[in-house]
PDB file of C-alpha atoms in Angstrom:
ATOM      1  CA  UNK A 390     -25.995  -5.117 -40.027  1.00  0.00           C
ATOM      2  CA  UNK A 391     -29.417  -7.023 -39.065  1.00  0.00           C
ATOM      3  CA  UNK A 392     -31.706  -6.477 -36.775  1.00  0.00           C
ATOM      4  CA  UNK A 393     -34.132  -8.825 -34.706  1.00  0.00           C
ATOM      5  CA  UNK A 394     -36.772  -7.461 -36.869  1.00  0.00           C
ATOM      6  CA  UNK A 395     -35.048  -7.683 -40.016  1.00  0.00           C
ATOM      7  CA  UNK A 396     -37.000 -10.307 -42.100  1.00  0.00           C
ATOM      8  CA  UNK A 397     -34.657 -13.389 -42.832  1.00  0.00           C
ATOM      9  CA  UNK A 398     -35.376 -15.310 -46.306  1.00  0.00           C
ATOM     10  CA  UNK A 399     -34.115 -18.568 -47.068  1.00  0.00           C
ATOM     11  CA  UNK A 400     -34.391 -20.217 -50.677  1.00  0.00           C
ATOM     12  CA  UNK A 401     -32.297 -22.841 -52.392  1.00  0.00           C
ATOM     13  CA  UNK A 402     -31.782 -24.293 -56.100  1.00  0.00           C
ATOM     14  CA  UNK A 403     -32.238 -27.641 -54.980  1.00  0.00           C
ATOM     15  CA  UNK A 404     -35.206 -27.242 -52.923  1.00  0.00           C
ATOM     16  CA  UNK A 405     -37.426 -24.976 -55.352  1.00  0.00           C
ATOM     17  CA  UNK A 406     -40.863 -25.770 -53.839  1.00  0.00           C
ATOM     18  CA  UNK A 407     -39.937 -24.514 -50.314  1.00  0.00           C
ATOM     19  CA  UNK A 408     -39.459 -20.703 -49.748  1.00  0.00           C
ATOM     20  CA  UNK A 409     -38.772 -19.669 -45.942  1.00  0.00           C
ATOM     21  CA  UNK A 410     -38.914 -16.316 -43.994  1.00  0.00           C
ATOM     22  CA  UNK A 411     -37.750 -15.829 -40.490  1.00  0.00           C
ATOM     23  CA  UNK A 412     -38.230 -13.197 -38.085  1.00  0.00           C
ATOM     24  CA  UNK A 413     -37.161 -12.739 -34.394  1.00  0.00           C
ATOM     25  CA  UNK A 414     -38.598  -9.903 -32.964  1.00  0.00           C
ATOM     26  CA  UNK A 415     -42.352  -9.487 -34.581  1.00  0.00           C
ATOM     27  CA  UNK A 416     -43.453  -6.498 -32.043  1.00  0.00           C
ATOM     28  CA  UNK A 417     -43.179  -3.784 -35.146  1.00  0.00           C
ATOM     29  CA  UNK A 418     -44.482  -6.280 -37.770  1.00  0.00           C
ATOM     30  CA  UNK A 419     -48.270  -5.567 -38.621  1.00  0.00           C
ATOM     31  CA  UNK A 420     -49.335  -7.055 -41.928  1.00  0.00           C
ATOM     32  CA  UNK A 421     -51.804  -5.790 -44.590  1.00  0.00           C
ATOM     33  CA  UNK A 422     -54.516  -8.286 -45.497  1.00  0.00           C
ATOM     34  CA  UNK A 423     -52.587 -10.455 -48.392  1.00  0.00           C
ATOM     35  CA  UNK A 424     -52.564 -13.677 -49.864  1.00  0.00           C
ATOM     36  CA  UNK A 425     -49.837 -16.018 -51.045  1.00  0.00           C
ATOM     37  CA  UNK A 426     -50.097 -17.897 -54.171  1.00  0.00           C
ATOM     38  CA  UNK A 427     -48.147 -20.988 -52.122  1.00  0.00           C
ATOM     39  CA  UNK A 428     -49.596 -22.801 -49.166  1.00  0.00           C
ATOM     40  CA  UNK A 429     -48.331 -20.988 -46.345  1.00  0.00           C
ATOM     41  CA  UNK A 430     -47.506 -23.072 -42.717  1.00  0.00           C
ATOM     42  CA  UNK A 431     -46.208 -20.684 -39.554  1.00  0.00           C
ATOM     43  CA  UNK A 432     -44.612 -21.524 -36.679  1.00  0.00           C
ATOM     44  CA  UNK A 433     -44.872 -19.227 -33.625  1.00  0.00           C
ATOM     45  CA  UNK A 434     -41.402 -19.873 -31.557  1.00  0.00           C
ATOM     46  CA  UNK A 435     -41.804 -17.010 -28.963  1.00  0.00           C
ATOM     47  CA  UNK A 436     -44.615 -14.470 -27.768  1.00  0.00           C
ATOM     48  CA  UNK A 437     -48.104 -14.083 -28.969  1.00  0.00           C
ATOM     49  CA  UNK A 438     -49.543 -12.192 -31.698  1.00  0.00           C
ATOM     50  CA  UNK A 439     -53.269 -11.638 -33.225  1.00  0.00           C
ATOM     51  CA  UNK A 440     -53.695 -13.921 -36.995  1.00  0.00           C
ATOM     52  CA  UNK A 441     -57.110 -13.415 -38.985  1.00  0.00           C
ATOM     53  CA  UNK A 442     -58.116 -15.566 -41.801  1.00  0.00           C
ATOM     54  CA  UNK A 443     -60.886 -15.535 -44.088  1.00  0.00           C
ATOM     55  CA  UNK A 444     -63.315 -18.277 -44.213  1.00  0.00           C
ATOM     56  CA  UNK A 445     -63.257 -21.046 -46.978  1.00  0.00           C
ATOM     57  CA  UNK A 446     -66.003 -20.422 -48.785  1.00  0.00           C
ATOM     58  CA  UNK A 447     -67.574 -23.865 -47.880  1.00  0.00           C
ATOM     59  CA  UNK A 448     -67.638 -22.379 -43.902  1.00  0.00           C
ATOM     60  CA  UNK A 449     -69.483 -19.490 -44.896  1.00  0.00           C
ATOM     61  CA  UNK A 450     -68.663 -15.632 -45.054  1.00  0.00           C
ATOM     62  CA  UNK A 451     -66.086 -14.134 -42.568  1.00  0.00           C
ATOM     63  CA  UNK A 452     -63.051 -14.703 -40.743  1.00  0.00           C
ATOM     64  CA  UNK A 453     -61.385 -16.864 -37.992  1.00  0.00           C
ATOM     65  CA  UNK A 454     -59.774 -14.660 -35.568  1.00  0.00           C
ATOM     66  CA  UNK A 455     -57.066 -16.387 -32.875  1.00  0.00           C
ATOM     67  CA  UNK A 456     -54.896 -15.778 -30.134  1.00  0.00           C
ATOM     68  CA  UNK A 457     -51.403 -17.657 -31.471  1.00  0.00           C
ATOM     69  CA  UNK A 458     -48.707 -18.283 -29.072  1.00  0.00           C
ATOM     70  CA  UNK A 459     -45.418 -20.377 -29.244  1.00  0.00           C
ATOM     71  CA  UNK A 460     -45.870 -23.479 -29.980  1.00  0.00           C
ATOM     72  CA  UNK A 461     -48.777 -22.687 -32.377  1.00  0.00           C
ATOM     73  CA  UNK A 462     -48.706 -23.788 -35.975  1.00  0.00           C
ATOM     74  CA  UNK A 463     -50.761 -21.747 -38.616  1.00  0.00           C
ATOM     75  CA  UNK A 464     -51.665 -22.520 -42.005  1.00  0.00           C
ATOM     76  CA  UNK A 465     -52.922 -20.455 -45.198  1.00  0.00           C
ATOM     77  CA  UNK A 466     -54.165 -21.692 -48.473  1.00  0.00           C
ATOM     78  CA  UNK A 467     -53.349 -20.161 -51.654  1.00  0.00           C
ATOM     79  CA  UNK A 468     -55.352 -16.532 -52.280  1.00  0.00           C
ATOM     80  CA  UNK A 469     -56.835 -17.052 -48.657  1.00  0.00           C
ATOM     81  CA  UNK A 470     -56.846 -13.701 -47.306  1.00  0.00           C
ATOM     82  CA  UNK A 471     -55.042 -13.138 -43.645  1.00  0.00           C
ATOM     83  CA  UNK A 472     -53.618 -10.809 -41.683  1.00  0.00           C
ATOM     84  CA  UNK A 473     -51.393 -10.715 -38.622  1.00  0.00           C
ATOM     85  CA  UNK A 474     -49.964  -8.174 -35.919  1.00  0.00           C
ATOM     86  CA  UNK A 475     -48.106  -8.098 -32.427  1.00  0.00           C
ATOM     87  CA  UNK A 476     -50.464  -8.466 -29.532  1.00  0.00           C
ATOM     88  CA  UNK A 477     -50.224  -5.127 -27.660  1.00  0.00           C
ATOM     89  CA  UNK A 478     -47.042  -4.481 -28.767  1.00  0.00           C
ATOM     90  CA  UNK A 479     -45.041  -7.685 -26.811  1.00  0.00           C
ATOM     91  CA  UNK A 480     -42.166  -9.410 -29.166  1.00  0.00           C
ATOM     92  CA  UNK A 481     -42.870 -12.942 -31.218  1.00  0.00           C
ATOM     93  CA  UNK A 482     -40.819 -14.943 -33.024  1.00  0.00           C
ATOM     94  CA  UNK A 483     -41.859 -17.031 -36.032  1.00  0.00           C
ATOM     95  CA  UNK A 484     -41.061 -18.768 -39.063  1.00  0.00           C
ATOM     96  CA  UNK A 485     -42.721 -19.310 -42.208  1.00  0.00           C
ATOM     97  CA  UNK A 486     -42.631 -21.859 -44.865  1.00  0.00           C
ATOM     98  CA  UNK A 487     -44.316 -21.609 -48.352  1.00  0.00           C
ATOM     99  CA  UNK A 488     -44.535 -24.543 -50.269  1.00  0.00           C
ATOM    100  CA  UNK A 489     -45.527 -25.218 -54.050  1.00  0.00           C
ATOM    101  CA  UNK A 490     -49.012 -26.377 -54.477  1.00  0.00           C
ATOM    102  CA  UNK A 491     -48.436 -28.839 -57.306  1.00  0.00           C
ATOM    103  CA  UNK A 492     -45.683 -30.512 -55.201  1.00  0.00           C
ATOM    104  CA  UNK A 493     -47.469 -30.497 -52.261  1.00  0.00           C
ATOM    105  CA  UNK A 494     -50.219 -32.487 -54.169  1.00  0.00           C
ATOM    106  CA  UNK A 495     -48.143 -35.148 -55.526  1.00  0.00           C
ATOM    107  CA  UNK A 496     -47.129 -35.641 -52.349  1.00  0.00           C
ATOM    108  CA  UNK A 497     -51.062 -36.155 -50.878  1.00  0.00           C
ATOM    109  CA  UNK A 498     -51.437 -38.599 -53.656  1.00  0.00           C
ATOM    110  CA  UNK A 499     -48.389 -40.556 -52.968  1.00  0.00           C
ATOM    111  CA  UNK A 500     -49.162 -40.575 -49.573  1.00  0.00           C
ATOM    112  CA  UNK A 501     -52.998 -41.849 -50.170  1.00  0.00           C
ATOM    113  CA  UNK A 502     -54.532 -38.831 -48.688  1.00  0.00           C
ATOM    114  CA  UNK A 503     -56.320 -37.938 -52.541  1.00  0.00           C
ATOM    115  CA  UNK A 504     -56.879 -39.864 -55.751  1.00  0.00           C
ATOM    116  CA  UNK A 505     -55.278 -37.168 -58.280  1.00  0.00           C
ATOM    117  CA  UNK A 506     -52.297 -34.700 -57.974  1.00  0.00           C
ATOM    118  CA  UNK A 507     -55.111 -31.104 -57.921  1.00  0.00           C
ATOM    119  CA  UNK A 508     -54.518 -28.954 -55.432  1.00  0.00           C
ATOM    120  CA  UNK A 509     -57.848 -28.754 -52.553  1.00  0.00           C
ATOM    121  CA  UNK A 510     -57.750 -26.043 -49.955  1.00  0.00           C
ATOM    122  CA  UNK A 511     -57.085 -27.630 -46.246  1.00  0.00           C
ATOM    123  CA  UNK A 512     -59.969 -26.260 -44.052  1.00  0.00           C
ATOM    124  CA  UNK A 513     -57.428 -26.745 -41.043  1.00  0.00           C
ATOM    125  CA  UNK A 514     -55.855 -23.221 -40.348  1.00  0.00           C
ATOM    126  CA  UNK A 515     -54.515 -23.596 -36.580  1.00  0.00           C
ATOM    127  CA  UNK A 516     -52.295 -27.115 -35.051  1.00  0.00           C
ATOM    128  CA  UNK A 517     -51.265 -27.380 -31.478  1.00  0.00           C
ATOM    129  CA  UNK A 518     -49.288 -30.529 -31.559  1.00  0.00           C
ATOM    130  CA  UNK A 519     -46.153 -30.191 -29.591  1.00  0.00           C
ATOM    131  CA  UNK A 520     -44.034 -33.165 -30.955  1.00  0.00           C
ATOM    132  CA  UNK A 521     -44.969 -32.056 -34.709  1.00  0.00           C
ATOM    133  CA  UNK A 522     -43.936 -28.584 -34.038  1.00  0.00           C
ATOM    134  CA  UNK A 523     -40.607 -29.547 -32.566  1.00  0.00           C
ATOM    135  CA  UNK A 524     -39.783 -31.300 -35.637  1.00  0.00           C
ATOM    136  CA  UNK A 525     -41.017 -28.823 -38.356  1.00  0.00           C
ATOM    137  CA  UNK A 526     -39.201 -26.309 -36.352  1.00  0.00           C
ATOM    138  CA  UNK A 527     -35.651 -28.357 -36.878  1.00  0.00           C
ATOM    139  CA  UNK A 528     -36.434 -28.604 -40.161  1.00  0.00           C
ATOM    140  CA  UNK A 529     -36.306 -25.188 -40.690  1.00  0.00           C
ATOM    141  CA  UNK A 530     -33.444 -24.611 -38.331  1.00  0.00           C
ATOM    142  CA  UNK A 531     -31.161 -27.086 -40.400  1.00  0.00           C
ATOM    143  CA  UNK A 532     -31.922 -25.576 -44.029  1.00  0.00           C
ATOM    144  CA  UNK A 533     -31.438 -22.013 -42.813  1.00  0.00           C
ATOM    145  CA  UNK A 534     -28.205 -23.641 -41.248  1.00  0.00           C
ATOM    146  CA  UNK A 535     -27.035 -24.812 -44.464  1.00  0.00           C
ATOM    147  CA  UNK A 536     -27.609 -21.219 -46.540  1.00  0.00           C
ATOM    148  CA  UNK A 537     -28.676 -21.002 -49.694  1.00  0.00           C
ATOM    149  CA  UNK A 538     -25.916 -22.352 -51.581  1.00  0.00           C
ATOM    150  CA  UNK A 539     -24.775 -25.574 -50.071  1.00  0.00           C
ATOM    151  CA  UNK A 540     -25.247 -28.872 -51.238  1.00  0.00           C
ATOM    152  CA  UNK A 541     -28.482 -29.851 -49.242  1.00  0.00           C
ATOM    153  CA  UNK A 542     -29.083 -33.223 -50.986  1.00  0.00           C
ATOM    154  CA  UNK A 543     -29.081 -34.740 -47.774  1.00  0.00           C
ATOM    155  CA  UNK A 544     -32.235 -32.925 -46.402  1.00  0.00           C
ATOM    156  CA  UNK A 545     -34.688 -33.637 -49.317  1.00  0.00           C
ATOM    157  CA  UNK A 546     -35.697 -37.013 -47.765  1.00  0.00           C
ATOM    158  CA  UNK A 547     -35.821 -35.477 -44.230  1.00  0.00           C
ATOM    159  CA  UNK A 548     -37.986 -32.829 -45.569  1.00  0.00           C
ATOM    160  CA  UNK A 549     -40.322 -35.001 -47.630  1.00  0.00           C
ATOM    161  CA  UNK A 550     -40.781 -37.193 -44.519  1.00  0.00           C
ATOM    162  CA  UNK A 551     -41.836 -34.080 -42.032  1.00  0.00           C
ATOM    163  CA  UNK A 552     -43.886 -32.104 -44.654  1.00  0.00           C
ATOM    164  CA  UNK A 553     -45.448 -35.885 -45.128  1.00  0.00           C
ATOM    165  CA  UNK A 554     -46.334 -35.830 -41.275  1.00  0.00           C
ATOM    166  CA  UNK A 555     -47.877 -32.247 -41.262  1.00  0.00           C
ATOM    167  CA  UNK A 556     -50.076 -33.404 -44.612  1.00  0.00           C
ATOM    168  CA  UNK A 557     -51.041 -36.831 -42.630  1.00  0.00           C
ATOM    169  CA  UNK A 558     -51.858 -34.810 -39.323  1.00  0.00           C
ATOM    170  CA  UNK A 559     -54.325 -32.305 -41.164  1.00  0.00           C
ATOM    171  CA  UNK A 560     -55.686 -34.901 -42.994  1.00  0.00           C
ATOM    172  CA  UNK A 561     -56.827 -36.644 -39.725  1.00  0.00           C
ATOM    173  CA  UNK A 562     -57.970 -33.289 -37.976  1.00  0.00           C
ATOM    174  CA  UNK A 563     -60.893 -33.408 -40.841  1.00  0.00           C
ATOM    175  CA  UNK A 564     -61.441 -37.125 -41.095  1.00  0.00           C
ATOM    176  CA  UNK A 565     -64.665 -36.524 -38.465  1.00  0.00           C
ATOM    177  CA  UNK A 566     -65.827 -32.800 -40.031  1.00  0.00           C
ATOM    178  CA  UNK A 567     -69.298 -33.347 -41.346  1.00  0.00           C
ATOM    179  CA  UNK A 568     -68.788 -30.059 -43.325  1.00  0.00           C
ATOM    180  CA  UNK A 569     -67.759 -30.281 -46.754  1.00  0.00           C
ATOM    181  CA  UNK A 570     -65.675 -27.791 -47.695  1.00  0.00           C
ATOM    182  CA  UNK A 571     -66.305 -27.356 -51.384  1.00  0.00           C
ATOM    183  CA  UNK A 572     -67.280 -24.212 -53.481  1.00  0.00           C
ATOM    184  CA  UNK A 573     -70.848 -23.457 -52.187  1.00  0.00           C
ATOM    185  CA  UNK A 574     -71.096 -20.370 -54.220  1.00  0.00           C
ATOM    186  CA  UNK A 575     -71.089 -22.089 -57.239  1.00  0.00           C
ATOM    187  CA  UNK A 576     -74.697 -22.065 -57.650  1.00  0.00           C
ATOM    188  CA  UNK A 577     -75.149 -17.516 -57.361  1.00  0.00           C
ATOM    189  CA  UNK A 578     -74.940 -16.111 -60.881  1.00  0.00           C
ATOM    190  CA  UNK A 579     -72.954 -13.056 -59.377  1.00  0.00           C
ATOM    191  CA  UNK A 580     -70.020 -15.302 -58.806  1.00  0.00           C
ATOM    192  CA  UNK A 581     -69.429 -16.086 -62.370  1.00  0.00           C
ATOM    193  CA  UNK A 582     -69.411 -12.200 -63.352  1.00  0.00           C
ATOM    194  CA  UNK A 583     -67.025 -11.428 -60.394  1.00  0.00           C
ATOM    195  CA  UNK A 584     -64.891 -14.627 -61.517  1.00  0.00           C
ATOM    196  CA  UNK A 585     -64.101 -12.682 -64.963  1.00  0.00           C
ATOM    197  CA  UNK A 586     -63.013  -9.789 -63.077  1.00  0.00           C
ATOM    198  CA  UNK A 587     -60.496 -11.908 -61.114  1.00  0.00           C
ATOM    199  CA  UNK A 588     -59.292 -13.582 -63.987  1.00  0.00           C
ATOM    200  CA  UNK A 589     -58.619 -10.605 -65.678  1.00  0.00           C
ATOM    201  CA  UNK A 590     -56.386  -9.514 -62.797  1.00  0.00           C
ATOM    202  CA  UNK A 591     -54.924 -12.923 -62.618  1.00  0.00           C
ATOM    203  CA  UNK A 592     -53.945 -13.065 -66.140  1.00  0.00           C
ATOM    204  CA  UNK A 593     -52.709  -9.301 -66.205  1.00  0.00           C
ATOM    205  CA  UNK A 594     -52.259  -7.342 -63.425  1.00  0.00           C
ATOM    206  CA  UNK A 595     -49.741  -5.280 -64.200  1.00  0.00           C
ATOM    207  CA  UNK A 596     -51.636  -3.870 -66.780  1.00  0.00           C
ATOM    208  CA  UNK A 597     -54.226  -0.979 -65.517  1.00  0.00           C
ATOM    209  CA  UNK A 598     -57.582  -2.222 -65.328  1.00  0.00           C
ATOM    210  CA  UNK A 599     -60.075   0.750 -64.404  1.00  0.00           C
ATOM    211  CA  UNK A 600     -62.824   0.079 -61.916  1.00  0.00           C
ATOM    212  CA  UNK A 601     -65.752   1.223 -65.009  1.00  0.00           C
ATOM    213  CA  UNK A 602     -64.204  -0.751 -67.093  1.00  0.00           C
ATOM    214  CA  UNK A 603     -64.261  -3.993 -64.424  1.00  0.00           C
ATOM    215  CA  UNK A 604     -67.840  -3.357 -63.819  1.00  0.00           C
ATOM    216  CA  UNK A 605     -68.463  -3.404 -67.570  1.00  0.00           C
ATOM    217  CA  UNK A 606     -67.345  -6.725 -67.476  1.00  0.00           C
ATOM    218  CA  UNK A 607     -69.022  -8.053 -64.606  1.00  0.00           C
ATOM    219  CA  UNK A 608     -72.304  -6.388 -65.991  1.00  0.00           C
ATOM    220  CA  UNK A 609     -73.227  -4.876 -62.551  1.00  0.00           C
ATOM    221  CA  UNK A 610     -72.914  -1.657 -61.265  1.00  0.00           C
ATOM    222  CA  UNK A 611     -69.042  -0.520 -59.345  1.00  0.00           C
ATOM    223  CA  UNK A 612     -70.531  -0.011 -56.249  1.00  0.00           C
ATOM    224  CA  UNK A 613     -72.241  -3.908 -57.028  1.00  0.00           C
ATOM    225  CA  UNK A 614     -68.615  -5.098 -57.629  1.00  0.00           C
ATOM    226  CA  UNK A 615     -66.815  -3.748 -55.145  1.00  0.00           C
ATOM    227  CA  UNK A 616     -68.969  -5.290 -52.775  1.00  0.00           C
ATOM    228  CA  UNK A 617     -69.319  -8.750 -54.450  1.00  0.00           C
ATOM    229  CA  UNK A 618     -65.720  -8.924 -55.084  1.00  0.00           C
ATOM    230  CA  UNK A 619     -65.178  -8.530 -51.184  1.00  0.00           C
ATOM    231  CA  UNK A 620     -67.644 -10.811 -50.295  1.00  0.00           C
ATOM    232  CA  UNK A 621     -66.002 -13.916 -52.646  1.00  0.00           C
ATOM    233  CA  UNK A 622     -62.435 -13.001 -52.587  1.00  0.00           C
ATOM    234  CA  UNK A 623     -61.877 -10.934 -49.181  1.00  0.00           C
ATOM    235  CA  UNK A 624     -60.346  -7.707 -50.901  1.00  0.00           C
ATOM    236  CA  UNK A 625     -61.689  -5.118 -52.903  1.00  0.00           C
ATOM    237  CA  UNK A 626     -60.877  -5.132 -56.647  1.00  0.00           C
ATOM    238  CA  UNK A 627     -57.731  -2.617 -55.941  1.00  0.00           C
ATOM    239  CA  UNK A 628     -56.743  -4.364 -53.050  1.00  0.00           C
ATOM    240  CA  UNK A 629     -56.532  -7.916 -55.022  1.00  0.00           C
ATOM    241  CA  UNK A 630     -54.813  -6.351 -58.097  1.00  0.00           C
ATOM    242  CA  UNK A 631     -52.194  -4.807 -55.641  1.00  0.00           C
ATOM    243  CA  UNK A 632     -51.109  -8.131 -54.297  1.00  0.00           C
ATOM    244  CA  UNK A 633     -51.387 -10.112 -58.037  1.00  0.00           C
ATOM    245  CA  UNK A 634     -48.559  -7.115 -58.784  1.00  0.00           C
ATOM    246  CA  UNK A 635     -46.544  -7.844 -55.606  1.00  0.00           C
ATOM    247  CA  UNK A 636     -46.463 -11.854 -55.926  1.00  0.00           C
ATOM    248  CA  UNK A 637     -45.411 -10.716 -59.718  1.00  0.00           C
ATOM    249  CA  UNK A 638     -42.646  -8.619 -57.924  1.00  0.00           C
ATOM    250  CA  UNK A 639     -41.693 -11.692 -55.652  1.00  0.00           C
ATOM    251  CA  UNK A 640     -40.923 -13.540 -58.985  1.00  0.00           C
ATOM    252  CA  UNK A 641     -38.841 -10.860 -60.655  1.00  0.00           C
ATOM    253  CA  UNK A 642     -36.868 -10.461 -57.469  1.00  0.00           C
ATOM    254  CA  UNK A 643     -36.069 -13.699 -57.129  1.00  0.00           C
ATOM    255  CA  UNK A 644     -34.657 -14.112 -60.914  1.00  0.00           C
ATOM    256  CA  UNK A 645     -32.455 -11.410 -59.790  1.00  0.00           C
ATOM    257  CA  UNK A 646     -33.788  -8.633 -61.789  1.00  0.00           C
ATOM    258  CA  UNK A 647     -33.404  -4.819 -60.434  1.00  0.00           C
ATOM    259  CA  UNK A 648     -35.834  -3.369 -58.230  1.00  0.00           C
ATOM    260  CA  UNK A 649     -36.555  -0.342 -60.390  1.00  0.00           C
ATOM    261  CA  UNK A 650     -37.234  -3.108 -63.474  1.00  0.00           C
ATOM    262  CA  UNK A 651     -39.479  -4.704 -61.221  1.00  0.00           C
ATOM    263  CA  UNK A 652     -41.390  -2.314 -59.998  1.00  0.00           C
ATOM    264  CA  UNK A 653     -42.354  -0.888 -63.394  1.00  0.00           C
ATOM    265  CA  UNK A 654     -42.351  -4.193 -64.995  1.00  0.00           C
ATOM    266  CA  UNK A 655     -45.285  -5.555 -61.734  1.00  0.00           C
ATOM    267  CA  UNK A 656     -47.635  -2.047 -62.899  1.00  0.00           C
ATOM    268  CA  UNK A 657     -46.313   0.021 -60.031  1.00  0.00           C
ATOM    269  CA  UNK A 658     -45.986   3.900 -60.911  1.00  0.00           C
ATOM    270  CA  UNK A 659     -42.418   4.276 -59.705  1.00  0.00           C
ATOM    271  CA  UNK A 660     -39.519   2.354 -57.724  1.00  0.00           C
ATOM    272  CA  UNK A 661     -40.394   3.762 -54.147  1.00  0.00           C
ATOM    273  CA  UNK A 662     -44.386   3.306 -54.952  1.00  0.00           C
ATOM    274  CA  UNK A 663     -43.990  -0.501 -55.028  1.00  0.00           C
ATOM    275  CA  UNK A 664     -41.307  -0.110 -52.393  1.00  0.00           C
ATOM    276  CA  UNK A 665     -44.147   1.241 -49.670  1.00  0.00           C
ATOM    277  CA  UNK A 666     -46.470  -1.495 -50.876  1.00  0.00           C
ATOM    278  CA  UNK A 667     -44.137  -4.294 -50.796  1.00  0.00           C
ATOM    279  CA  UNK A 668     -43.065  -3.228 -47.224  1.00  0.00           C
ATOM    280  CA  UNK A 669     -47.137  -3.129 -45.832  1.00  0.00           C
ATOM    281  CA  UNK A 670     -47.556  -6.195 -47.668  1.00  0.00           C
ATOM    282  CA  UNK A 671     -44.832  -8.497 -46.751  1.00  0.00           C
ATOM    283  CA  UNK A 672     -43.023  -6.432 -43.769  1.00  0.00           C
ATOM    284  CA  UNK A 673     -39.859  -6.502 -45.626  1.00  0.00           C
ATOM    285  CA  UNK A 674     -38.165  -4.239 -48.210  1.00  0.00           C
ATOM    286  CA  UNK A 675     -37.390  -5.793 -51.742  1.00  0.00           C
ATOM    287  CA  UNK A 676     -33.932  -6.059 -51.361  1.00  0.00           C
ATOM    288  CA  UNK A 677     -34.128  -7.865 -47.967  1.00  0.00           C
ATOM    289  CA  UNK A 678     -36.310 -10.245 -50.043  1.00  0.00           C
ATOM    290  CA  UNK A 679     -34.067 -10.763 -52.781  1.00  0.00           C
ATOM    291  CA  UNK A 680     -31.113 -10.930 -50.853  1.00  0.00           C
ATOM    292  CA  UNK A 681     -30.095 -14.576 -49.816  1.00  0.00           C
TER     293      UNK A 681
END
């Protein structure tokens, strides 16, 4: 039996770019810094709660830190670092949708709002707009209506045409930003050497990757790394390895494998090891996620 805190996933064959999560009472819920590898939009539908994000590196180094309340929509870009917790422990209610990059680029281009189908960042993280809101939230109200094994054929153009609004809406909230929000950090050697580190990770992170051997290949010192890394990527070299292995744990989960496969398979030393890490990370166990 459920509880109000008891995370609520939603997935469906015929919708693969959308993945939703649903939770009514928030109060217990306080969330590691993570990333997503899928654009992220949140709707708050009760209460308040605290949400930090880091900074696109065009807007310089640091985070945005807000007050959300109902009615607030939020918004995360892929490997953006945020966090969010209860405000002084009151309930809130929200739901999340994460939606596939690649789709949601061929949908900018067919809507004219960019000349190619490559993903770009949206330096927009926080919407109040009312009307919007009330019809993203139906949205997601009719496809966790229709579970995850209906035939929801009917809903793809309704979703298209909503997701189409919230892309047209963020596109005009930076029409009049002077600032352009492209990779300033391009031009500082230091990036490149951290950059190989990440890849690594990217490419492998299951695989055990000491912290020498990282520096080795950034050619600066660990305590240089660590710090770098931080600054560029908003988590430590440990701490961005430790989510790579949990989004690989996401994917196993959802093909249905076991959890004791996927933990070992993801680089985790044991079953209940990535079952504490999965649970600070995402706020749900891995078999609330993979159950649908």
């Amino acid at each position: 039996m459920s509880s109000a805190n008891t995370p609520i996933f939603w997935r469906h064959s015929q919708l693969p770019y959308i993945e939703l999560r649903r939770i009514e009472d928030g109060r217990r819920v306080c969330y590691a810094p993570h990333t997503h590898k899928q654009w992220s939009m949140g709707l708050i539908l009760k209460g308040q709660s605290r949400y930090q994000i880091q900074k696109l590196k065009g807007e310089g180094r640091g985070e945005h830190n807000h007050t959300i309340q109902q009615g607030s929509m939020v918004f995360m870009n892929p490997d953006q670092v945020h966090a969010c917790s209860a405000l002084d422990g009151q309930p809130w209610s929200y739901v999340m949708f994460y939606l596939d990059c690649e789709w949601l680029a061929r949908l900018s281009r067919h809507l004219g709002l960019q000349q190619d189908t490559v993903w770009r960042d949206i330096p927009v993280n926080l919407l109040e707009d009312p009307g919007l809101f009330a019809r993203v939230q139906s949205l997601a109200e009719c496809l966790i209506a229709c579970g995850s094994e209906g035939n929801i054929r009917h809903l793809e153009a309704e979703t298209e045409n909503i997701l189409s609004e919230v892309l047209q809406a963020l596109a005009a909230c930076t029409e009049d930003r002077s600032v352009e929000f492209s990779d300033a950090l391009t031009s500082e050697p230091v990036v490149c050497a951290v950059a190989k580190v990440a890849y690594q990770l990217d490419q492998c992170p299951e695989q055990p990757l000491p912290l020498e051997q990282m520096s080795r290949t950034a050619g600066i010192t660990p305590t240089q790394l660590i710090r770098a890394f931080k600054k560029y990527y908003g988590l430590t070299p440990h701490a961005y390895q430790i989510n790579r292995r949990v989004q690989l744990g996401q994917q196993a989960l959802k093909q249905g494998q076991a959890i004791v496969d996927v933990a070992l398979g993801a680089g985790f030393a044991d079953q209940p090891h990535f079952q504490r890490v999965f649970k600070k990370i995402l706020q749900a166990t891995p078999n609330q996620y993979r159950i649908r």
